[in-house]
């Protein structure tokens, strides 16, 4: 089982098992071996938690434009009227599980199968006729119908056991998962058919997911929401009905392009829609391959993070924009650098000078604002136009997913004390997009903390030691919550020049 876990989870898996009581006190015999997993564990948790919590309030602030809630959002309650659910040939069995080596990959045409082998997520599959029971938030599997309409119970026996799933990808985070509704799956008893007559009959299977969790934070909306949902159902080519827990108009409005990119059908508000919905199958829960990760070898169709980017592009790209390669081909090219401007904490105090520096190096510079309430499609347009995206850790760098694969570069500025966290969030995803990753680690003399701590304080001198001693609180309060940076223009200029000449070396017209 361990060998199937994505890399990102290995640290935590190992750490969680080996460290808690073993090396914590440091008195054991295997000091080095014991301490390392602890260290990995610590930074993994840190990574996840920072990508997680720190930015949530910003993105959750009620600055979302109200017109999102207006008529442009996909309607939620309407009956699906499509007749062609488009299962290609009627005879083809519906392939629900697209994951290689899953215990459910070979399930037959009738049954319930749960894959609980992943560290981050449980996913259950129901093949056959599925009906909802709103009162108990259950999905019931009915036996196949014999030609004359009676239940054919010959080989239709499914395990009696009721399965329960909370469809979210952070199964190890207990307090969060407690807020994700638990969905039940079980075989229906033969006498239950009458009590569960179909009010709405769908010709595509359901995907049960949640709009809850940390969805208000952009990193999580992608990492734990849409990327997992895409991983789970992209092979169905929109022939899937999203049955959403914690559905809300903000979610539907903010992510409408992604919702309609995943599914051709109207979304079901699972907690409020009391009708009995019937499906030819259901998937409850979503797959997870690691932080902003797609592992091609785990998908039957060899999908990559570039494919996920293309999915986003399909939703966000404005077709009226002329392809940029045709413009200005003759003039000496000035690559575009997008500089994310944060407010409050982790501000680049000499941002204006940094922007002038980038211009003098040869970039056209766009100053991008984080979480300013602009629709994601306009954010997509702004970011996808950049050859280089620059930001301090926490500045919406999840939008690296909007950059052009194989061409762009991400330059992450890590404030003092958080280089591991910064790298853990975005380096791998950048590589999976076949883009260049650069990280600029602020030195002590570039940190605003020099104004607060004496030069020989451990906080400045040895952040790793300070973090090991004082833990998460120090990271959250001081390194992330109480620090700005003022970049050394000489050193930062070297990084910019490197990225500039790389951008010029790339052919102008590219995918
Ligand atoms: C049709 O229904 C009868 C009972 O009404 C049952 O005995 C018979 O097996 C059914 N036929 C098939 C093909 O299932
Ligand atoms: C039931 O299963 C048995 C053996 O597994 C098979 O021979 C038989 O054809 C099956 N019957 C139906 C109706 O599928
Ligand atoms: C998967 O895709 C990669 C690159 O897109 C390719 O190199 C590889 O051969 C593919 N593997 C399979 C099994 O198709
Ligand atoms: C800041 O510290 C680095 C070493 O950490 C040093 O190379 C650099 O010269 C210092 N810059 C200033 C302006 O003192
Ligand atoms: C960081 O900069 C912002 C904006 O200039 C300012 O409000 C904040 O107080 C600064 N924080 C620190 C720790 O200097």
Coordinates of C-alpha atoms and ligand atoms in Angstrom, one line a residue:
X1 CA 0.0 0.0 0.0
X2 CA 2.7 2.4 0.9
X3 CA 4.2 2.1 -2.5
X4 CA 1.1 3.4 -4.1
X5 CA 1.0 6.6 -2.0
X6 CA 2.0 9.8 -3.8
X7 CA 5.4 11.1 -2.9
X8 CA 4.0 14.0 -1.0
X9 CA 2.3 11.7 1.5
X10 CA 5.3 9.5 2.1
X11 CA 6.9 12.0 4.4
X12 CA 3.8 12.3 6.5
X13 CA 3.1 8.6 6.4
X14 CA 6.5 7.7 7.5
X15 CA 6.7 10.6 9.9
X16 CA 3.3 9.9 11.4
X17 CA 4.3 6.3 12.1
X18 CA 7.9 6.6 13.2
X19 CA 8.1 9.9 14.9
X20 CA 5.4 10.8 17.3
X21 CA 6.6 9.0 20.3
X22 CA 9.9 7.5 19.0
X23 CA 12.2 10.3 18.2
X24 CA 10.2 13.1 19.7
X25 CA 12.2 13.1 22.9
X26 CA 15.4 12.5 21.0
X27 CA 16.5 9.9 23.5
X28 CA 16.3 6.8 21.3
X29 CA 19.2 4.9 19.9
X30 CA 18.6 5.7 16.2
X31 CA 18.9 9.4 16.5
X32 CA 19.6 10.3 12.9
X33 CA 17.2 7.9 11.4
X34 CA 14.5 9.0 13.8
X35 CA 15.0 12.7 13.5
X36 CA 14.9 12.9 9.8
X37 CA 11.3 11.6 9.3
X38 CA 10.3 14.0 12.0
X39 CA 11.8 16.8 10.1
X40 CA 10.1 15.7 6.9
X41 CA 6.9 15.2 8.7
X42 CA 7.1 18.7 10.2
X43 CA 7.7 20.4 6.9
X44 CA 5.1 18.4 5.2
X45 CA 2.5 19.4 7.7
X46 CA 3.7 22.9 7.6
X47 CA 3.4 22.9 3.8
X48 CA -0.1 21.6 3.9
X49 CA -1.2 23.8 6.7
X50 CA 0.3 27.0 5.2
X51 CA -1.0 26.3 1.8
X52 CA -4.1 25.7 3.8
X53 CA -5.1 28.1 6.4
X54 CA -3.0 31.2 6.2
X55 CA -4.6 32.6 3.2
X56 CA -8.2 31.5 3.7
X57 CA -9.4 34.7 5.3
X58 CA -8.2 36.8 2.4
X59 CA -10.0 34.8 -0.2
X60 CA -13.0 34.4 2.0
X61 CA -13.5 38.1 2.5
X62 CA -16.8 39.2 1.2
X63 CA -15.4 41.2 -1.7
X64 CA -16.7 38.7 -4.3
X65 CA -18.7 40.7 -6.8
X66 CA -22.3 40.3 -6.2
X67 CA -23.1 39.9 -9.9
X68 CA -21.6 36.4 -9.6
X69 CA -24.7 35.4 -7.9
X70 CA -26.8 36.7 -10.7
X71 CA -28.2 35.0 -13.7
X72 CA -24.9 34.0 -15.2
X73 CA -24.3 31.1 -12.8
X74 CA -25.4 27.7 -13.9
X75 CA -28.9 27.0 -12.6
X76 CA -29.0 24.3 -10.0
X77 CA -32.4 23.1 -9.6
X78 CA -33.7 22.5 -13.1
X79 CA -34.5 19.0 -14.3
X80 CA -32.0 17.7 -16.8
X81 CA -33.8 17.3 -20.0
X82 CA -31.1 15.7 -22.1
X83 CA -32.1 12.4 -23.5
X84 CA -28.7 11.5 -24.8
X85 CA -26.5 11.0 -21.8
X86 CA -24.1 10.0 -24.4
X87 CA -22.7 6.8 -23.2
X88 CA -21.6 6.2 -26.8
X89 CA -22.9 2.8 -27.4
X90 CA -25.7 1.7 -25.2
X91 CA -24.0 -1.7 -24.8
X92 CA -20.8 -0.3 -23.4
X93 CA -20.3 -0.8 -19.8
X94 CA -19.8 2.4 -17.9
X95 CA -16.2 2.6 -16.7
X96 CA -16.4 4.5 -13.4
X97 CA -12.9 4.1 -12.0
X98 CA -10.2 5.5 -14.2
X99 CA -7.4 4.7 -11.8
X100 CA -4.8 2.1 -12.6
X101 CA -4.4 -0.7 -10.1
X102 CA -7.4 0.3 -8.1
X103 CA -9.2 -2.5 -6.4
X104 CA -12.4 -1.1 -8.1
X105 CA -11.0 -0.8 -11.6
X106 CA -12.3 -4.2 -12.5
X107 CA -15.7 -4.1 -10.7
X108 CA -18.5 -5.6 -12.7
X109 CA -21.8 -4.0 -14.0
X110 CA -23.4 -4.3 -10.6
X111 CA -21.9 -3.7 -7.2
X112 CA -20.4 -1.3 -4.7
X113 CA -16.7 -1.0 -4.3
X114 CA -14.7 1.3 -2.1
X115 CA -11.0 2.1 -2.5
X116 CA -9.8 3.2 0.9
X117 CA -6.1 2.5 0.2
X118 CA -5.1 6.1 -0.3
X119 CA -3.7 8.2 2.5
X120 CA -5.6 11.3 1.5
X121 CA -9.0 10.1 0.2
X122 CA -11.6 7.4 0.0
X123 CA -13.5 6.9 -3.2
X124 CA -16.5 4.5 -3.6
X125 CA -18.1 3.4 -6.8
X126 CA -21.6 2.1 -7.4
X127 CA -22.2 0.3 -10.6
X128 CA -25.9 -0.4 -11.5
X129 CA -29.1 1.4 -10.8
X130 CA -28.5 4.0 -8.1
X131 CA -31.2 6.0 -6.4
X132 CA -30.8 8.8 -3.8
X133 CA -32.5 8.8 -0.4
X134 CA -32.3 12.4 0.6
X135 CA -33.5 11.9 4.2
X136 CA -30.5 9.7 5.1
X137 CA -28.1 11.1 2.5
X138 CA -27.8 7.7 1.1
X139 CA -27.2 6.2 -2.3
X140 CA -29.1 2.9 -2.8
X141 CA -28.1 0.3 -5.3
X142 CA -31.0 -1.5 -6.8
X143 CA -30.7 -4.9 -8.4
X144 CA -30.8 -5.1 -12.2
X145 CA -34.3 -5.4 -13.7
X146 CA -35.3 -8.6 -15.5
X147 CA -37.1 -8.1 -18.8
X148 CA -40.5 -8.5 -17.3
X149 CA -39.9 -5.8 -14.8
X150 CA -39.4 -7.9 -11.7
X151 CA -36.3 -7.8 -9.7
X152 CA -33.8 -10.4 -10.9
X153 CA -32.0 -11.3 -7.7
X154 CA -30.1 -14.2 -9.2
X155 CA -26.6 -12.9 -9.1
X156 CA -27.4 -9.4 -7.9
X157 CA -26.3 -9.9 -4.3
X158 CA -24.2 -7.1 -3.0
X159 CA -22.5 -7.1 0.3
X160 CA -25.0 -6.1 3.0
X161 CA -22.5 -3.8 4.6
X162 CA -23.3 -0.1 4.4
X163 CA -20.3 2.0 3.2
X164 CA -19.8 5.5 4.5
X165 CA -17.6 8.2 2.8
X166 CA -16.8 11.8 3.4
X167 CA -16.0 12.9 -0.1
X168 CA -12.9 15.2 0.5
X169 CA -9.2 14.7 0.0
X170 CA -7.9 15.4 3.5
X171 CA -8.9 12.3 5.3
X172 CA -6.1 12.7 7.7
X173 CA -7.3 16.1 8.9
X174 CA -9.9 15.0 11.4
X175 CA -11.4 18.3 12.5
X176 CA -11.9 19.3 8.9
X177 CA -13.4 16.0 7.8
X178 CA -15.9 16.2 10.6
X179 CA -17.5 19.1 8.7
X180 CA -17.8 17.2 5.5
X181 CA -21.1 15.4 5.3
X182 CA -21.0 11.6 5.4
X183 CA -22.6 9.9 2.5
X184 CA -23.9 6.4 2.8
X185 CA -23.9 3.7 0.2
X186 CA -25.8 0.4 0.5
X187 CA -27.6 -2.2 -1.5
X188 CA -31.4 -1.6 -1.4
X189 CA -33.6 -4.2 0.0
X190 CA -36.0 -5.7 -2.6
X191 CA -39.0 -4.1 -0.9
X192 CA -37.6 -0.6 -1.0
X193 CA -38.2 0.1 -4.7
X194 CA -41.7 1.5 -4.2
X195 CA -40.6 3.9 -1.5
X196 CA -37.8 5.2 -3.8
X197 CA -39.5 5.9 -7.1
X198 CA -37.4 8.1 -9.4
X199 CA -38.4 11.7 -9.5
X200 CA -35.5 12.5 -11.8
X201 CA -33.9 10.0 -14.1
X202 CA -30.4 10.8 -15.2
X203 CA -28.6 9.0 -18.1
X204 CA -25.2 9.7 -16.7
X205 CA -23.6 8.6 -13.4
X206 CA -23.3 10.9 -10.4
X207 CA -20.1 12.3 -8.9
X208 CA -20.6 13.2 -5.3
X209 CA -18.2 15.9 -4.2
X210 CA -18.3 18.8 -1.8
X211 CA -18.1 22.6 -2.3
X212 CA -17.1 22.7 1.4
X213 CA -13.8 22.1 3.0
X214 CA -11.3 24.9 2.4
X215 CA -12.9 25.8 -0.8
X216 CA -12.8 29.6 0.0
X217 CA -9.1 29.5 -0.5
X218 CA -7.8 29.3 -4.0
X219 CA -5.1 26.8 -3.4
X220 CA -7.6 24.4 -1.9
X221 CA -10.3 25.1 -4.4
X222 CA -7.9 23.6 -6.9
X223 CA -5.8 21.2 -4.8
X224 CA -8.7 19.6 -2.9
X225 CA -11.7 20.4 -5.1
X226 CA -11.4 20.8 -8.8
X227 CA -8.2 18.9 -9.6
X228 CA -9.4 15.8 -7.7
X229 CA -12.8 16.1 -9.3
X230 CA -11.2 16.3 -12.7
X231 CA -8.9 13.3 -11.9
X232 CA -11.9 11.3 -11.0
X233 CA -14.3 12.0 -13.9
X234 CA -12.4 13.5 -16.8
X235 CA -12.5 10.2 -18.6
X236 CA -16.3 10.4 -18.7
X237 CA -16.1 13.5 -20.9
X238 CA -18.7 15.5 -19.1
X239 CA -21.2 12.7 -19.1
X240 CA -21.5 12.9 -15.4
X241 CA -23.8 14.7 -13.0
X242 CA -22.2 16.6 -10.2
X243 CA -24.1 16.0 -6.9
X244 CA -22.6 18.6 -4.6
X245 CA -22.6 18.7 -0.8
X246 CA -22.4 22.1 0.8
X247 CA -23.5 23.6 -2.5
X248 CA -23.7 27.4 -2.5
X249 CA -24.2 30.1 -5.1
X250 CA -20.8 31.6 -4.4
X251 CA -19.1 28.4 -5.3
X252 CA -21.2 27.9 -8.4
X253 CA -20.6 31.4 -9.5
X254 CA -16.9 31.6 -8.8
X255 CA -16.1 28.3 -10.4
X256 CA -18.8 28.2 -13.1
X257 CA -16.4 27.6 -16.0
X258 CA -14.9 24.6 -14.2
X259 CA -18.3 23.2 -13.1
X260 CA -19.5 23.3 -16.7
X261 CA -16.2 22.0 -17.9
X262 CA -16.6 18.9 -15.8
X263 CA -20.2 18.2 -16.5
X264 CA -22.7 18.7 -19.2
X265 CA -25.5 18.5 -16.7
X266 CA -27.0 20.7 -14.1
X267 CA -25.6 20.5 -10.6
X268 CA -27.6 18.8 -7.9
X269 CA -27.6 20.6 -4.6
X270 CA -27.5 17.3 -2.7
X271 CA -28.4 18.6 0.8
X272 CA -31.4 20.6 -0.3
X273 CA -32.8 18.7 -3.2
X274 CA -35.2 16.2 -1.6
X275 CA -36.2 14.5 -4.8
X276 CA -35.2 10.9 -5.6
X277 CA -32.6 11.1 -8.3
X278 CA -31.8 7.9 -10.3
X279 CA -28.4 7.3 -12.0
X280 CA -26.8 4.5 -13.9
X281 CA -23.9 4.5 -11.4
X282 CA -22.3 6.8 -8.9
X283 CA -18.8 7.8 -7.7
X284 CA -18.6 9.2 -4.2
X285 CA -15.4 11.0 -3.4
X286 CA -12.5 12.1 -5.5
X287 CA -9.0 10.9 -6.3
X288 CA -5.9 12.7 -5.1
X289 CA -2.4 12.4 -6.5
X290 CA -0.4 14.8 -4.3
X291 CA -0.2 18.6 -3.9
X292 CA -1.4 20.1 -7.2
X293 CA -0.3 16.8 -8.8
X294 CA -1.3 14.5 -11.6
X295 CA 0.6 11.2 -11.7
X296 CA 0.1 10.0 -15.3
X297 CA 1.0 6.4 -14.4
X298 CA -2.0 6.3 -12.1
X299 CA -4.5 7.2 -14.8
X300 CA -5.6 4.7 -17.4
X301 CA -5.4 7.4 -20.0
X302 CA -1.9 8.7 -19.0
X303 CA -3.2 12.2 -18.0
X304 CA -0.8 14.9 -16.9
X305 CA -1.0 18.2 -15.1
X306 CA -0.7 19.8 -18.5
X307 CA -4.0 18.1 -19.4
X308 CA -5.5 19.7 -16.3
X309 CA -4.1 23.1 -17.5
X310 CA -5.8 22.5 -20.8
X311 CA -9.0 21.8 -19.0
X312 CA -8.7 25.1 -17.3
X313 CA -7.8 26.8 -20.5
X314 CA -10.9 25.3 -22.1
X315 CA -13.0 27.0 -19.5
X316 CA -11.3 30.3 -19.2
X317 CA -9.8 31.1 -22.6
X318 CA -11.6 34.0 -24.3
X319 CA -11.7 32.9 -28.0
X320 CA -11.9 36.5 -29.1
X321 CA -8.4 37.1 -28.1
X322 CA -6.0 36.8 -31.0
X323 CA -3.3 34.3 -30.5
X324 CA -0.4 36.4 -29.2
X325 CA 2.2 34.8 -31.4
X326 CA 0.9 36.6 -34.4
X327 CA 1.4 40.0 -32.8
X328 CA 4.7 41.9 -32.9
X329 CA 6.7 39.1 -34.3
X330 CA 9.2 41.4 -35.9
X331 CA 10.2 43.7 -33.0
X332 CA 12.7 42.5 -30.5
X333 CA 10.6 40.6 -28.1
X334 CA 10.1 41.8 -24.5
X335 CA 8.9 38.8 -22.4
X336 CA 6.1 39.6 -19.9
X337 CA 6.7 39.3 -16.2
X338 CA 3.7 39.3 -13.9
X339 CA 4.5 40.5 -10.4
X340 CA 2.0 39.6 -7.7
X341 CA 1.5 42.4 -5.2
X342 CA 0.4 41.4 -1.7
X343 CA -1.0 43.7 0.9
X344 CA -0.6 43.4 4.7
X345 CA 2.0 40.7 5.2
X346 CA 4.7 39.3 3.0
X347 CA 4.8 42.6 1.1
X348 CA 7.7 43.4 -1.2
X349 CA 8.5 46.7 0.4
X350 CA 10.6 47.9 -2.6
X351 CA 8.1 46.6 -5.1
X352 CA 8.3 49.7 -7.3
X353 CA 12.1 49.3 -7.5
X354 CA 11.7 45.6 -8.2
X355 CA 9.3 46.4 -11.1
X356 CA 11.7 49.0 -12.5
X357 CA 14.5 46.5 -12.2
X358 CA 12.5 43.9 -14.2
X359 CA 11.8 46.5 -16.9
X360 CA 15.5 47.4 -17.1
X361 CA 16.4 43.7 -17.5
X362 CA 14.1 43.7 -20.5
X363 CA 10.6 42.5 -19.3
X364 CA 7.3 44.1 -19.8
X365 CA 5.9 44.2 -16.3
X366 CA 2.3 43.6 -15.2
X367 CA 1.5 44.2 -11.5
X368 CA -1.1 41.6 -10.6
X369 CA -3.2 41.9 -7.5
X370 CA -4.1 39.0 -5.3
X371 CA -7.7 38.2 -4.4
X372 CA -9.1 41.4 -5.8
X373 CA -12.4 39.7 -6.6
X374 CA -11.8 39.7 -10.3
X375 CA -13.4 36.7 -12.1
X376 CA -11.1 33.8 -12.6
X377 CA -11.4 34.1 -16.4
X378 CA -9.8 37.5 -16.3
X379 CA -7.1 36.3 -13.9
X380 CA -6.5 33.5 -16.4
X381 CA -6.0 36.0 -19.2
X382 CA -3.6 38.1 -17.1
X383 CA -1.5 35.2 -15.9
X384 CA -1.5 33.1 -19.1
X385 CA 0.0 36.1 -20.9
X386 CA 3.1 36.0 -18.6
X387 CA 6.4 34.4 -19.5
X388 CA 7.5 34.7 -15.9
X389 CA 5.2 34.8 -12.8
X390 CA 6.8 36.3 -9.7
X391 CA 5.3 36.4 -6.2
X392 CA 6.1 36.0 -2.5
X393 CA 4.9 32.8 -1.0
X394 CA 1.2 33.1 -0.5
X395 CA 0.6 35.5 -3.4
X396 CA -1.9 33.4 -5.3
X397 CA 0.8 31.3 -6.9
X398 CA -1.7 28.5 -7.3
X399 CA -2.4 30.4 -10.5
X400 CA 0.8 28.8 -11.9
X401 CA -1.8 26.4 -13.3
X402 CA -2.8 29.2 -15.6
X403 CA 0.7 29.7 -17.0
X404 CA 1.6 28.3 -20.4
X405 CA 3.0 24.8 -20.0
X406 CA 6.5 24.2 -21.4
X407 CA 7.1 27.9 -21.8
X408 CA 6.6 29.9 -18.6
X409 CA 8.6 30.1 -15.4
X410 CA 7.5 30.5 -11.9
X411 CA 9.8 32.6 -9.6
X412 CA 8.7 32.2 -6.0
X413 CA 10.2 34.5 -3.4
X414 CA 10.5 32.7 0.0
X415 CA 10.6 35.0 3.0
X416 CA 13.0 34.1 5.7
X417 CA 12.2 30.9 7.5
X418 CA 9.8 29.3 5.0
X419 CA 11.9 28.1 2.0
X420 CA 10.8 24.5 2.5
X421 CA 7.2 25.3 2.8
X422 CA 7.4 27.5 -0.3
X423 CA 9.1 24.8 -2.3
X424 CA 6.8 22.1 -1.1
X425 CA 3.7 24.0 -2.4
X426 CA 4.7 24.7 -5.9
X427 CA 8.0 23.2 -7.2
X428 CA 6.6 19.9 -8.2
X429 CA 3.5 21.3 -9.9
X430 CA 5.7 23.6 -11.9
X431 CA 7.8 20.7 -13.0
X432 CA 4.7 18.7 -13.9
X433 CA 3.7 21.6 -16.2
X434 CA 7.2 21.3 -17.8
X435 CA 8.0 24.8 -16.7
X436 CA 11.0 26.4 -15.0
X437 CA 10.9 26.7 -11.3
X438 CA 13.1 29.3 -9.5
X439 CA 13.0 30.1 -5.9
X440 CA 14.6 33.2 -4.4
X441 CA 15.2 32.7 -0.7
X442 CA 15.2 36.0 1.2
X443 CA 18.3 36.5 3.4
X444 CA 18.1 37.9 6.9
X445 CA 19.1 41.3 5.7
X446 CA 16.2 41.4 3.2
X447 CA 13.7 40.6 5.9
X448 CA 11.7 43.2 7.8
X449 CA 12.5 41.0 10.9
X450 CA 15.9 42.7 11.1
X451 CA 13.9 45.7 12.5
X452 CA 12.4 43.5 15.2
X453 CA 15.1 41.1 16.3
X454 CA 18.7 41.7 17.2
X455 CA 21.1 40.4 14.5
X456 CA 22.3 37.5 16.6
X457 CA 18.8 36.3 17.5
X458 CA 18.1 32.7 16.4
X459 CA 15.1 33.9 14.5
X460 CA 17.3 35.7 12.1
X461 CA 20.5 33.6 12.4
X462 CA 19.1 30.1 12.1
X463 CA 15.4 30.0 11.2
X464 CA 15.4 26.2 10.9
X465 CA 16.6 25.8 14.4
X466 CA 14.2 28.5 15.7
X467 CA 11.3 26.7 13.9
X468 CA 12.3 23.3 15.3
X469 CA 12.3 24.8 18.8
X470 CA 9.2 26.9 18.7
X471 CA 7.2 25.1 16.0
X472 CA 4.2 26.2 14.1
X473 CA 3.4 29.2 16.2
X474 CA 6.6 30.9 15.2
X475 CA 6.2 30.1 11.6
X476 CA 2.6 31.3 11.5
X477 CA 3.0 34.4 13.6
X478 CA 6.5 35.6 12.8
X479 CA 7.7 34.2 9.5
X480 CA 4.4 34.2 7.6
X481 CA 2.3 36.6 9.6
X482 CA 4.8 39.3 10.6
X483 CA 7.3 39.6 7.8
X484 CA 7.8 41.8 4.7
X485 CA 10.8 41.6 2.4
X486 CA 12.9 44.2 0.7
X487 CA 14.8 42.5 -2.1
X488 CA 18.5 42.9 -2.7
X489 CA 18.3 44.4 -6.2
X490 CA 21.7 43.1 -7.2
X491 CA 21.0 39.5 -6.3
X492 CA 17.4 39.5 -7.5
X493 CA 18.6 41.1 -10.7
X494 CA 20.8 38.1 -11.4
X495 CA 17.8 35.8 -11.1
X496 CA 15.7 38.0 -13.4
X497 CA 18.4 38.2 -16.0
X498 CA 18.6 34.4 -16.0
X499 CA 14.9 34.1 -16.5
X500 CA 14.9 36.8 -19.2
X501 CA 17.5 35.1 -21.3
X502 CA 15.7 31.8 -20.9
X503 CA 12.4 33.4 -22.1
X504 CA 14.2 34.8 -25.2
X505 CA 15.7 31.4 -26.1
X506 CA 12.2 29.9 -26.4
X507 CA 10.6 30.0 -29.8
X508 CA 8.0 32.8 -30.1
X509 CA 5.2 30.7 -31.3
X510 CA 4.5 27.9 -28.9
X511 CA 1.7 25.8 -27.6
Ligands
LIG1 C1 -40.9 -12.8 -14.7 O1 -41.7 -12.6 -13.6 C2 -42.1 -13.9 -13.0 C3 -42.9 -13.6 -11.7 O2 -43.9 -12.7 -12.1 C4 -40.8 -14.6 -12.6 O3 -41.2 -15.9 -12.1 C5 -39.9 -14.8 -13.8 O4 -38.7 -15.4 -13.4 C6 -39.7 -13.5 -14.5 N1 -38.9 -13.7 -15.7 C7 -37.6 -13.4 -15.8 C8 -37.0 -13.6 -17.1 O5 -37.0 -12.9 -14.9
LIG2 C1 -25.0 -16.3 -12.1 O1 -23.7 -16.7 -11.8 C2 -23.5 -18.0 -12.3 C3 -22.1 -18.5 -11.9 O2 -21.4 -17.4 -11.3 C4 -23.6 -18.1 -13.8 O3 -23.4 -19.4 -14.3 C5 -25.0 -17.6 -14.2 O4 -25.1 -17.6 -15.6 C6 -25.3 -16.3 -13.6 N1 -26.7 -16.0 -13.8 C7 -27.1 -14.8 -14.3 C8 -28.6 -14.6 -14.4 O5 -26.3 -13.9 -14.5
LIG3 C1 2.4 8.8 -21.2 O1 2.7 10.1 -21.7 C2 4.0 10.5 -21.8 C3 4.2 11.9 -22.2 O2 3.0 12.5 -22.5 C4 4.7 9.5 -22.8 O3 6.1 9.8 -22.8 C5 4.5 8.1 -22.3 O4 5.0 7.2 -23.2 C6 3.0 7.8 -22.1 N1 2.9 6.5 -21.5 C7 1.9 5.7 -22.0 C8 1.9 4.4 -21.3 O5 1.2 5.9 -22.9
LIG4 C1 23.1 40.6 2.9 O1 23.6 39.3 3.4 C2 24.2 38.6 2.3 C3 24.7 37.3 2.9 O2 23.6 36.6 3.6 C4 25.4 39.4 1.8 O3 26.0 38.6 0.8 C5 24.9 40.7 1.3 O4 26.1 41.5 0.9 C6 24.2 41.4 2.4 N1 23.6 42.7 1.8 C7 23.7 43.8 2.4 C8 23.1 45.0 1.7 O5 24.2 43.9 3.5
LIG5 C1 4.5 45.2 5.8 O1 4.1 46.1 4.8 C2 2.7 46.5 5.0 C3 2.4 47.5 3.9 O2 3.4 48.4 3.7 C4 2.6 47.2 6.4 O3 1.2 47.6 6.6 C5 3.0 46.2 7.4 O4 2.9 46.8 8.7 C6 4.4 45.7 7.2 N1 4.7 44.6 8.1 C7 5.8 44.6 8.8 C8 6.0 43.4 9.7 O5 6.7 45.4 8.7

